[in-house]
Tab-separated table of C-alpha atoms and ligand atoms in Angstrom:
chain	number	residue	atom	x	y	z
A	1	MET	CA	13.243	17.123	18.215
A	2	PHE	CA	11.789	14.419	20.211
A	3	ASP	CA	10.892	14.619	24.151
A	4	THR	CA	13.376	11.645	25.059
A	5	GLN	CA	16.015	10.951	27.726
A	6	THR	CA	17.740	7.932	26.442
A	7	VAL	CA	18.506	6.474	23.142
A	8	GLU	CA	16.380	3.532	23.743
A	9	GLN	CA	13.183	5.824	24.250
A	10	PHE	CA	14.627	7.666	20.937
A	11	ALA	CA	14.919	4.682	18.922
A	12	GLN	CA	11.402	3.400	19.775
A	13	VAL	CA	9.829	6.711	18.868
A	14	LEU	CA	11.644	6.485	15.488
A	15	ALA	CA	10.404	2.870	15.344
A	16	LYS	CA	6.905	4.038	16.060
A	17	THR	CA	7.193	6.538	13.364
A	18	LEU	CA	8.484	4.126	10.976
A	19	VAL	CA	5.487	1.781	11.778
A	20	THR	CA	2.750	4.370	11.444
A	21	GLU	CA	4.332	5.646	7.921
A	22	GLN	CA	4.435	2.095	6.768
A	23	ALA	CA	7.764	2.343	5.883
A	24	LYS	CA	9.137	-0.456	3.413
A	25	ALA	CA	12.114	-0.883	5.234
A	26	ASN	CA	12.134	-4.446	6.561
A	27	ARG	CA	13.322	-5.363	10.298
A	28	ALA	CA	16.909	-5.926	9.848
A	29	GLU	CA	16.931	-2.412	7.792
A	30	ALA	CA	15.138	-0.555	10.761
A	31	ALA	CA	17.227	-2.219	13.186
A	32	LYS	CA	20.246	-0.713	11.397
A	33	PHE	CA	18.865	2.660	10.780
A	34	LEU	CA	18.399	2.892	14.444
A	35	GLY	CA	21.544	1.790	15.118
A	36	TYR	CA	20.536	-1.720	16.663
A	37	GLN	CA	21.955	-5.121	15.823
A	38	GLY	CA	19.313	-7.314	14.153
A	39	THR	CA	19.182	-9.492	17.812
A	40	SER	CA	18.375	-6.648	19.832
A	41	ASN	CA	14.985	-6.516	18.559
A	42	LYS	CA	13.503	-9.366	20.790
A	43	GLN	CA	10.301	-11.139	20.221
A	44	THR	CA	8.382	-12.610	22.796
A	45	ILE	CA	5.003	-14.365	22.576
A	46	GLU	CA	2.039	-14.406	24.662
A	47	LYS	CA	-1.421	-16.293	24.553
A	48	VAL	CA	-4.462	-14.050	25.044
A	49	SER	CA	-7.941	-14.578	24.892
A	50	ALA	CA	-9.470	-14.391	21.379
A	51	ASN	CA	-12.267	-11.935	22.634
A	52	SER	CA	-9.922	-9.530	24.138
A	53	LEU	CA	-7.757	-9.665	20.961
A	54	PHE	CA	-10.455	-8.933	18.356
A	55	GLU	CA	-12.593	-6.778	20.450
A	56	ILE	CA	-15.190	-5.727	17.854
A	57	LEU	CA	-16.431	-9.460	16.994
A	58	ASP	CA	-19.501	-10.197	15.417
A	59	GLU	CA	-19.868	-13.230	17.469
A	60	PRO	CA	-17.982	-13.884	20.544
A	61	PHE	CA	-15.758	-16.907	20.635
A	62	ASN	CA	-16.129	-19.673	23.368
A	63	GLU	CA	-14.061	-18.269	26.278
A	64	SER	CA	-11.304	-20.592	26.456
A	65	VAL	CA	-9.885	-19.623	22.832
A	66	ASN	CA	-6.428	-18.285	23.246
A	67	ILE	CA	-4.589	-16.607	20.419
A	68	LYS	CA	-0.625	-16.254	20.168
A	69	VAL	CA	0.131	-12.618	20.047
A	70	ARG	CA	3.992	-11.496	19.141
A	71	LYS	CA	5.285	-8.790	20.766
A	72	TRP	CA	8.866	-6.871	19.749
A	73	SER	CA	11.070	-4.896	22.165
A	74	LEU	CA	11.117	-2.636	18.934
A	75	PRO	CA	7.881	-2.531	16.951
A	76	HIS	CA	8.415	-4.713	13.794
A	77	VAL	CA	8.362	-2.671	10.799
A	78	ALA	CA	6.184	-4.863	8.829
A	79	VAL	CA	3.358	-5.217	11.604
A	80	PRO	CA	0.485	-3.248	10.246
A	81	SER	CA	-1.268	-0.428	12.324
A	82	ILE	CA	-4.505	-1.222	14.104
A	83	LYS	CA	-7.553	0.064	12.697
A	84	GLU	CA	-9.921	1.134	15.524
A	85	ASN	CA	-13.432	0.504	14.095
A	86	TYR	CA	-12.582	-2.775	12.266
A	87	PHE	CA	-15.375	-5.536	12.926
A	88	PHE	CA	-13.812	-8.774	13.003
A	89	ARG	CA	-16.258	-11.670	11.444
A	90	LYS	CA	-15.795	-14.782	13.334
A	91	ASP	CA	-16.214	-17.321	10.349
A	92	LEU	CA	-13.555	-15.318	8.391
A	93	LEU	CA	-11.114	-15.259	11.677
A	94	VAL	CA	-11.502	-18.721	12.489
A	95	GLU	CA	-9.687	-19.627	8.690
A	96	VAL	CA	-7.235	-17.235	9.197
A	97	ASN	CA	-6.499	-18.147	12.820
A	98	ALA	CA	-6.397	-22.234	11.654
A	99	LEU	CA	-3.882	-21.118	8.848
A	100	VAL	CA	-1.522	-19.383	11.405
A	101	LEU	CA	-1.544	-21.868	14.288
A	102	GLN	CA	-1.808	-25.079	12.269
A	103	PRO	CA	1.864	-26.119	10.456
A	104	ARG	CA	2.110	-24.856	7.032
A	105	LYS	CA	0.774	-26.959	4.373
A	106	TYR	CA	-1.851	-25.442	2.429
A	107	GLY	CA	-2.303	-21.397	1.525
A	108	LEU	CA	-5.650	-19.429	2.195
A	109	PHE	CA	-7.182	-18.169	-0.879
A	110	LEU	CA	-9.922	-15.498	-0.429
A	111	THR	CA	-12.395	-15.029	-2.792
A	112	GLY	CA	-15.144	-12.563	-3.215
A	113	LYS	CA	-16.439	-9.380	-4.697
A	114	LYS	CA	-14.495	-6.231	-4.627
A	115	GLY	CA	-14.169	-4.522	-1.336
A	116	THR	CA	-15.870	-7.473	0.640
A	117	GLY	CA	-12.837	-7.435	3.302
A	118	LYS	CA	-10.296	-10.162	2.104
A	119	SER	CA	-7.366	-8.203	2.238
A	120	SER	CA	-8.508	-6.366	5.632
A	121	ILE	CA	-9.085	-9.279	7.394
A	122	ILE	CA	-5.316	-10.251	6.898
A	123	GLU	CA	-4.127	-7.007	7.662
A	124	GLN	CA	-6.059	-6.465	10.853
A	125	TYR	CA	-5.397	-9.925	12.004
A	126	CYS	CA	-1.823	-9.069	11.750
A	127	ALA	CA	-2.174	-5.767	13.322
A	128	ARG	CA	-3.862	-7.588	16.383
A	129	THR	CA	-1.266	-10.342	16.702
A	130	GLY	CA	1.857	-8.787	15.603
A	131	LEU	CA	2.219	-11.136	12.556
A	132	PRO	CA	4.775	-9.420	10.068
A	133	LEU	CA	2.899	-8.919	6.877
A	134	TYR	CA	4.108	-8.606	3.312
A	135	GLN	CA	1.551	-7.581	1.077
A	136	GLU	CA	1.586	-6.755	-2.998
A	137	THR	CA	-0.530	-6.926	-5.635
A	138	GLY	CA	-0.528	-9.131	-8.725
A	139	SER	CA	-0.597	-7.937	-12.118
A	140	SER	CA	-0.630	-9.697	-15.621
A	141	THR	CA	3.068	-8.526	-15.882
A	142	THR	CA	4.264	-9.924	-12.306
A	143	GLU	CA	6.625	-12.784	-12.802
A	144	TYR	CA	7.881	-15.716	-10.594
A	145	LEU	CA	11.157	-14.367	-9.911
A	146	ASP	CA	9.927	-10.697	-9.348
A	147	LEU	CA	8.317	-11.823	-6.142
A	148	PHE	CA	11.848	-12.615	-4.893
A	149	GLY	CA	13.373	-9.622	-5.778
A	150	THR	CA	15.321	-7.525	-8.136
A	151	THR	CA	18.843	-7.297	-8.952
A	152	LEU	CA	20.451	-3.933	-9.982
A	153	PRO	CA	23.911	-3.473	-11.468
A	154	THR	CA	26.177	-1.043	-9.073
A	155	VAL	CA	28.967	1.501	-10.161
A	156	SER	CA	31.595	-1.070	-9.364
A	157	GLY	CA	30.447	-3.560	-11.930
A	158	SER	CA	28.906	-5.966	-9.562
A	159	ILE	CA	25.394	-6.984	-9.082
A	160	LYS	CA	23.480	-5.899	-6.005
A	161	PHE	CA	20.287	-8.148	-4.885
A	162	LEU	CA	17.260	-6.342	-3.315
A	163	ALA	CA	15.174	-8.821	-1.585
A	164	GLY	CA	11.113	-8.667	-2.257
A	165	LYS	CA	8.446	-9.264	0.075
A	166	LEU	CA	8.238	-12.854	-0.728
A	167	PHE	CA	12.089	-13.429	-0.076
A	168	THR	CA	11.630	-11.673	3.287
A	169	ALA	CA	8.524	-13.376	4.429
A	170	ILE	CA	9.959	-16.900	3.511
A	171	LYS	CA	13.310	-15.874	5.474
A	172	GLU	CA	12.246	-14.009	8.501
A	173	GLY	CA	8.631	-15.592	8.931
A	174	GLY	CA	5.228	-13.855	8.458
A	175	ILE	CA	2.442	-13.611	6.099
A	176	TYR	CA	2.949	-12.913	2.541
A	177	LEU	CA	-0.343	-11.878	1.039
A	178	LEU	CA	-0.644	-11.864	-2.921
A	179	ASP	CA	-3.729	-9.800	-3.956
A	180	GLU	CA	-5.645	-9.972	-7.113
A	181	ILE	CA	-3.684	-13.418	-7.688
A	182	ASP	CA	-6.160	-13.948	-10.570
A	183	MET	CA	-4.598	-11.324	-12.669
A	184	MET	CA	-1.298	-13.148	-12.820
A	185	SER	CA	-0.528	-15.728	-15.256
A	186	ALA	CA	-1.144	-19.183	-14.324
A	187	GLY	CA	2.134	-20.085	-15.835
A	188	GLU	CA	4.207	-17.918	-13.685
A	189	LEU	CA	2.011	-19.000	-10.482
A	190	VAL	CA	2.502	-22.878	-10.809
A	191	LYS	CA	6.009	-22.314	-10.300
A	192	LEU	CA	4.956	-21.304	-6.801
A	193	ASN	CA	3.731	-24.709	-5.887
A	194	GLU	CA	6.767	-26.160	-4.047
A	195	LEU	CA	6.735	-23.056	-1.850
A	196	PHE	CA	3.562	-24.689	0.131
A	197	THR	CA	5.328	-27.767	1.429
A	198	ALA	CA	9.233	-27.260	1.014
A	199	ASP	CA	11.502	-26.599	3.844
A	200	LYS	CA	14.014	-24.796	1.658
A	201	ILE	CA	13.649	-23.061	-1.608
A	202	TYR	CA	16.235	-21.900	-4.114
A	203	VAL	CA	16.434	-18.412	-4.917
A	204	PRO	CA	17.959	-18.049	-8.523
A	205	GLN	CA	18.837	-14.007	-8.081
A	206	ILE	CA	21.514	-15.156	-5.253
A	207	GLU	CA	21.933	-18.505	-6.511
A	208	GLU	CA	21.325	-19.812	-2.616
A	209	TRP	CA	18.876	-22.205	-1.115
A	210	VAL	CA	16.924	-20.316	1.838
A	211	ASN	CA	15.339	-21.820	4.557
A	212	VAL	CA	11.456	-21.421	4.824
A	213	HIS	CA	10.839	-20.035	8.181
A	214	LYS	CA	8.581	-22.215	10.326
A	215	ASP	CA	6.214	-18.986	10.597
A	216	PHE	CA	5.773	-18.183	6.730
A	217	ARG	CA	2.270	-18.354	5.674
A	218	PHE	CA	0.792	-17.696	1.799
A	219	VAL	CA	-2.497	-15.970	1.476
A	220	ALA	CA	-4.069	-15.203	-1.769
A	221	THR	CA	-6.998	-13.100	-2.754
A	222	GLY	CA	-8.975	-12.705	-6.077
A	223	ASN	CA	-12.144	-11.317	-7.356
A	224	THR	CA	-12.590	-14.918	-8.857
A	225	ASN	CA	-11.677	-18.162	-7.379
A	226	GLY	CA	-9.465	-19.207	-10.251
A	227	SER	CA	-12.204	-20.320	-12.683
A	228	GLY	CA	-11.897	-17.582	-15.078
A	229	LEU	CA	-15.086	-16.099	-14.267
A	230	SER	CA	-15.442	-12.839	-16.561
A	231	GLY	CA	-18.147	-10.364	-15.346
A	232	SER	CA	-16.816	-7.135	-14.046
A	233	TYR	CA	-13.295	-8.293	-13.753
A	234	VAL	CA	-11.908	-7.782	-16.583
A	235	GLY	CA	-8.413	-9.655	-16.978
A	236	ALA	CA	-9.243	-12.493	-14.689
A	237	ASN	CA	-7.471	-15.600	-15.461
A	238	VAL	CA	-8.401	-19.559	-15.292
A	239	LEU	CA	-5.735	-20.474	-12.658
A	240	ASN	CA	-3.890	-23.971	-13.029
A	241	GLU	CA	-5.888	-26.479	-11.259
A	242	ALA	CA	-2.718	-27.955	-9.159
A	243	PHE	CA	-1.759	-24.631	-8.212
A	244	MET	CA	-5.303	-24.132	-6.903
A	245	ASP	CA	-5.289	-27.767	-5.526
A	246	ARG	CA	-2.609	-25.996	-2.712
A	247	PHE	CA	-5.381	-23.872	-0.941
A	248	TYR	CA	-8.020	-23.643	1.230
A	249	VAL	CA	-10.779	-21.815	-0.577
A	250	ILE	CA	-12.769	-19.338	1.371
A	251	ASP	CA	-15.452	-17.363	-0.311
A	252	VAL	CA	-15.802	-14.141	1.649
A	253	PRO	CA	-19.691	-12.242	0.909
A	254	TYR	CA	-20.440	-9.051	1.800
A	255	MET	CA	-21.024	-8.201	5.296
A	256	THR	CA	-24.415	-8.940	6.964
A	257	LYS	CA	-26.991	-6.137	6.745
A	258	GLU	CA	-26.284	-5.307	10.628
A	259	LEU	CA	-22.494	-5.271	10.706
A	260	GLU	CA	-22.599	-2.807	7.447
A	261	GLN	CA	-24.821	-0.525	9.239
A	262	LYS	CA	-22.465	-0.490	12.200
A	263	PHE	CA	-19.526	0.012	10.348
A	264	MET	CA	-21.303	2.723	8.675
A	265	GLU	CA	-22.007	4.480	11.915
A	266	SER	CA	-18.488	4.109	13.100
A	267	VAL	CA	-17.578	6.098	9.676
A	268	VAL	CA	-19.954	8.718	10.355
A	269	SER	CA	-18.639	9.193	13.887
A	270	ASP	CA	-15.126	8.970	12.702
A	271	ILE	CA	-15.872	11.644	10.205
A	272	GLU	CA	-17.470	13.882	12.570
A	273	GLN	CA	-14.744	13.972	14.922
A	274	LYS	CA	-12.157	14.329	12.563
A	275	TYR	CA	-13.414	17.338	10.676
A	276	GLY	CA	-15.500	18.765	13.898
A	277	LEU	CA	-18.918	18.792	12.447
A	278	ALA	CA	-20.615	18.867	15.828
A	279	LYS	CA	-19.537	22.520	15.887
A	280	ASN	CA	-20.864	23.261	12.074
A	281	LYS	CA	-24.230	24.914	12.098
A	282	SER	CA	-25.522	23.743	8.896
A	283	TYR	CA	-24.379	20.124	9.755
A	284	GLN	CA	-26.462	20.244	13.239
A	285	ASN	CA	-29.497	20.697	11.467
A	286	LYS	CA	-28.994	17.421	9.373
A	287	ARG	CA	-27.342	15.730	11.940
A	288	ALA	CA	-30.530	13.750	13.557
A	289	GLY	CA	-31.196	12.054	9.789
A	290	VAL	CA	-27.529	11.260	9.165
A	291	LEU	CA	-27.746	7.842	10.798
A	292	PRO	CA	-31.101	6.664	9.298
A	293	LEU	CA	-29.899	7.618	5.905
A	294	ALA	CA	-26.859	5.597	6.244
A	295	SER	CA	-28.872	2.673	7.207
A	296	GLN	CA	-30.565	3.465	3.658
A	297	MET	CA	-27.353	3.775	2.006
A	298	VAL	CA	-26.792	0.452	3.055
A	299	GLU	CA	-30.005	-0.748	1.535
A	300	VAL	CA	-29.293	0.936	-1.696
A	301	ALA	CA	-25.836	-1.015	-1.848
A	302	ARG	CA	-27.291	-4.288	-1.153
A	303	ALA	CA	-29.965	-3.666	-3.687
A	304	ILE	CA	-27.545	-2.664	-6.194
A	305	ARG	CA	-25.563	-5.815	-5.528
A	306	THR	CA	-28.748	-8.111	-6.054
A	307	SER	CA	-29.267	-6.686	-9.361
A	308	ALA	CA	-25.579	-6.876	-10.257
A	309	GLU	CA	-26.066	-10.880	-9.791
A	310	GLN	CA	-28.686	-10.579	-12.694
A	311	GLN	CA	-26.681	-8.235	-15.001
A	312	ASP	CA	-23.273	-7.196	-15.391
A	313	LEU	CA	-22.844	-4.180	-13.120
A	314	PRO	CA	-20.247	-2.848	-10.864
A	315	VAL	CA	-21.183	-3.211	-7.210
A	316	LEU	CA	-21.561	-0.600	-4.659
A	317	SER	CA	-18.761	-1.639	-2.185
A	318	LEU	CA	-18.114	-1.079	1.575
A	319	ARG	CA	-15.412	1.348	0.140
A	320	GLY	CA	-18.108	3.163	-2.051
A	321	LEU	CA	-20.338	3.466	0.685
A	322	GLU	CA	-17.541	5.247	2.669
A	323	ARG	CA	-16.853	7.668	0.045
A	324	TRP	CA	-20.820	8.205	-0.497
A	325	ILE	CA	-21.350	9.069	3.205
A	326	PHE	CA	-18.073	10.873	3.329
A	327	LYS	CA	-19.121	13.261	0.522
A	328	TYR	CA	-22.592	13.633	1.937
A	329	LEU	CA	-21.294	14.621	5.166
A	330	THR	CA	-18.977	17.057	3.776
A	331	GLY	CA	-21.535	19.050	1.983
A	332	LYS	CA	-22.779	17.436	-1.102
A	333	SER	CA	-26.426	16.287	-1.801
A	334	ILE	CA	-27.499	12.783	-1.491
A	335	LEU	CA	-27.300	12.483	-5.448
A	336	ASP	CA	-24.555	14.393	-6.281
A	337	SER	CA	-22.402	12.149	-3.340
A	338	PHE	CA	-23.723	8.946	-4.713
A	339	LYS	CA	-22.461	9.850	-8.283
A	340	ILE	CA	-18.830	10.925	-6.910
A	341	ALA	CA	-18.523	7.929	-4.850
A	342	TYR	CA	-19.730	5.323	-7.356
A	343	ALA	CA	-22.479	6.129	-10.242
A	344	ASN	CA	-20.138	8.498	-12.256
A	345	THR	CA	-18.102	5.390	-13.426
A	346	LEU	CA	-21.033	3.831	-15.227
A	347	ASP	CA	-22.466	4.180	-18.727
A	348	GLU	CA	-25.535	6.197	-19.020
A	349	PRO	CA	-28.174	3.468	-19.213
A	350	THR	CA	-26.621	1.968	-16.204
A	351	LYS	CA	-26.080	5.374	-14.159
A	352	GLU	CA	-29.838	5.652	-14.480
A	353	ALA	CA	-30.737	2.202	-13.932
A	354	VAL	CA	-28.787	2.562	-10.456
A	355	VAL	CA	-30.127	6.121	-9.691
A	356	GLU	CA	-33.516	4.852	-9.944
A	357	ILE	CA	-32.551	1.982	-7.327
A	358	LEU	CA	-31.495	5.301	-5.208
A	359	THR	CA	-34.655	7.039	-5.340
A	360	THR	CA	-36.839	3.960	-4.846
A	361	HIS	CA	-34.710	3.358	-1.317
A	362	ILE	CA	-34.186	6.990	-0.517
A	363	PRO	CA	-36.962	8.956	-1.877
A	364	THR	CA	-36.527	12.350	-0.908
A	365	VAL	CA	-33.538	12.424	-3.214
A	366	GLN	CA	-35.805	13.568	-5.631
A	367	ALA	CA	-36.200	16.891	-3.968
A	368	ALA	CA	-32.361	17.036	-3.502
B	1	LIG	N1	-15.068	-6.141	8.692
B	1	LIG	C1	-14.624	-4.769	8.430
B	1	LIG	N2	-14.805	-3.883	9.262
B	1	LIG	C2	-14.389	-2.617	8.733
B	1	LIG	N3	-14.161	-2.384	7.689
B	1	LIG	C3	-13.800	-3.188	6.799
B	1	LIG	C4	-14.440	-4.336	7.284
B	1	LIG	N4	-14.210	-5.097	5.943
B	1	LIG	C5	-13.641	-4.296	5.522
B	1	LIG	N5	-13.313	-2.922	5.836
B	1	LIG	C6	-12.932	-1.939	4.942
B	1	LIG	O1	-13.619	-1.716	3.561
B	1	LIG	C7	-12.829	-1.510	2.556
B	1	LIG	C8	-12.606	-2.665	1.632
B	1	LIG	O2	-11.900	-3.865	2.334
B	1	LIG	P1	-10.942	-4.630	1.907
B	1	LIG	O3	-9.933	-3.912	1.259
B	1	LIG	O4	-10.464	-5.769	2.803
B	1	LIG	O5	-11.676	-5.480	0.453
B	1	LIG	P2	-11.110	-6.523	-0.515
B	1	LIG	O6	-12.109	-7.440	-0.373
B	1	LIG	O7	-9.924	-6.873	-0.240
B	1	LIG	O8	-11.425	-5.775	-1.756
B	1	LIG	P3	-10.736	-5.896	-3.178
B	1	LIG	O9	-11.521	-6.918	-3.684
B	1	LIG	O10	-11.315	-4.487	-3.934
B	1	LIG	O11	-9.393	-5.892	-3.089
B	1	LIG	C9	-11.639	-1.078	3.418
B	1	LIG	O12	-11.442	0.119	3.504
B	1	LIG	C10	-11.570	-1.916	4.536
B	1	LIG	O13	-10.995	-0.885	5.492
B	2	LIG	MG1	-8.288	-6.867	-1.502
C-alpha cells in the first residue's frame, strides 16, 4: 500500500496519516496501533527563533526571542496540522507564549465576538511548537465529570473508563482548550478551580489521584467575558467570580483591516489553485477585479460590525467573509454569495439593512 522500506518508515507514514486525519486517538493509542511501545515515541525540545517559527507575523519579534519547540520521533497525534496561510498576531501570540513558558498558575481566557480568531491562535500555536492540543466545546449540558471521561459497562460486567481530553491533557501535558465556556453552567465550572494550581487531582471515575503534568495548560474561549452579556450570544451564562479570578483575560478583537485584507488575498489564491480557476474562461474575465472586490468585502464586514455595536445584529465574521468570496469565485453573483454566506440567516428588515450596507460599499451590486 505504501512505498516504504522498513517498518519504521511504514510507522511514520501511518502516524502522519493519523495526524492529518486529526484522529481522536491519543499518543498511547497511536503507539499501540503502530506496534510501538509508548516509550519509543521520544520527545526532544529545541529552541528556535520566534520570527522563523511564526513566519507570517503582523509585527516581527525582537531578534533574540526564542520559543521552545517539541519534536517527536513519531508525530504526536494530538498536535494540530499547520495551516499555511495563518497570520499570527503578535499581541495575542505574546500572551499564549507567556502562558506556555511560565509555570502553570492561571489559565488564559480569550473573549471576543464570533470568528475573531480565538480558537485558531491556540491551534496554530500548538501546530508550530509541537504541543499537543486537546480541544472541546462546552454546552449547557456539559458536566465537570464529563470532561475527565466516561465509564462504560463491559460484557463481562466490569466498568471500563474511557479517558476524556481533560484527563489526557492533565496526565500527558499539552494545552486543554475549552471553547464556548460561557455556555457551561457556572456551578459545574467552579469545580475546576483547583486545577489551576494543584499538583495532583482526584479523578472520581477511576478512584485515583493523578499527577498534573508540568506542561498542562488551560485555555478557555467565550463570546462573552463571563459577565453574562446577552446580545447575539443566546445562552451565555454569568460565570462565577472565583472561577474568573483564575484567568488572564484577553480581549480578542477582529483583525486589523490590513491583516483581514491579506487574509482575503490568501483565501483567493488558495481557491484559485484548488479549483484550477486560472484555466477557467469566465473566471479570467473577472480576475482583475477580484482583489479590489475582496478588499471591498472587508469594508462591508467592518461596516456591519460597526452597526452591530449599536443594534443587536449578527456580525459578518472572518468565516463569513471566507464563505462569501468562495461562493463568488465559484460562480455566484456578489449579492447571492453575500446572502448564502451570511444574510440568509437574518430576518427580513435586518436583511434589507445589511444589503443596504453592501450596496453603499459596493455600488455595482445593484446591477448584479
Ligand atoms: N490570524 C488568522 N489568520 C488566518 N486565518 C485566521 C486567523 N484568525 C482566524 N482565522 C480563520 O478565521 C476563522 C475563525 O477563526 P476562529 O475559529 O479562531 O474564531 P473564534 O474566535 O474561535 O470564533 P468562535 O467564537 O465562533 O468560536 C477560522 O477559519 C480561522 O482559521
Ligand atoms: Mg472558537
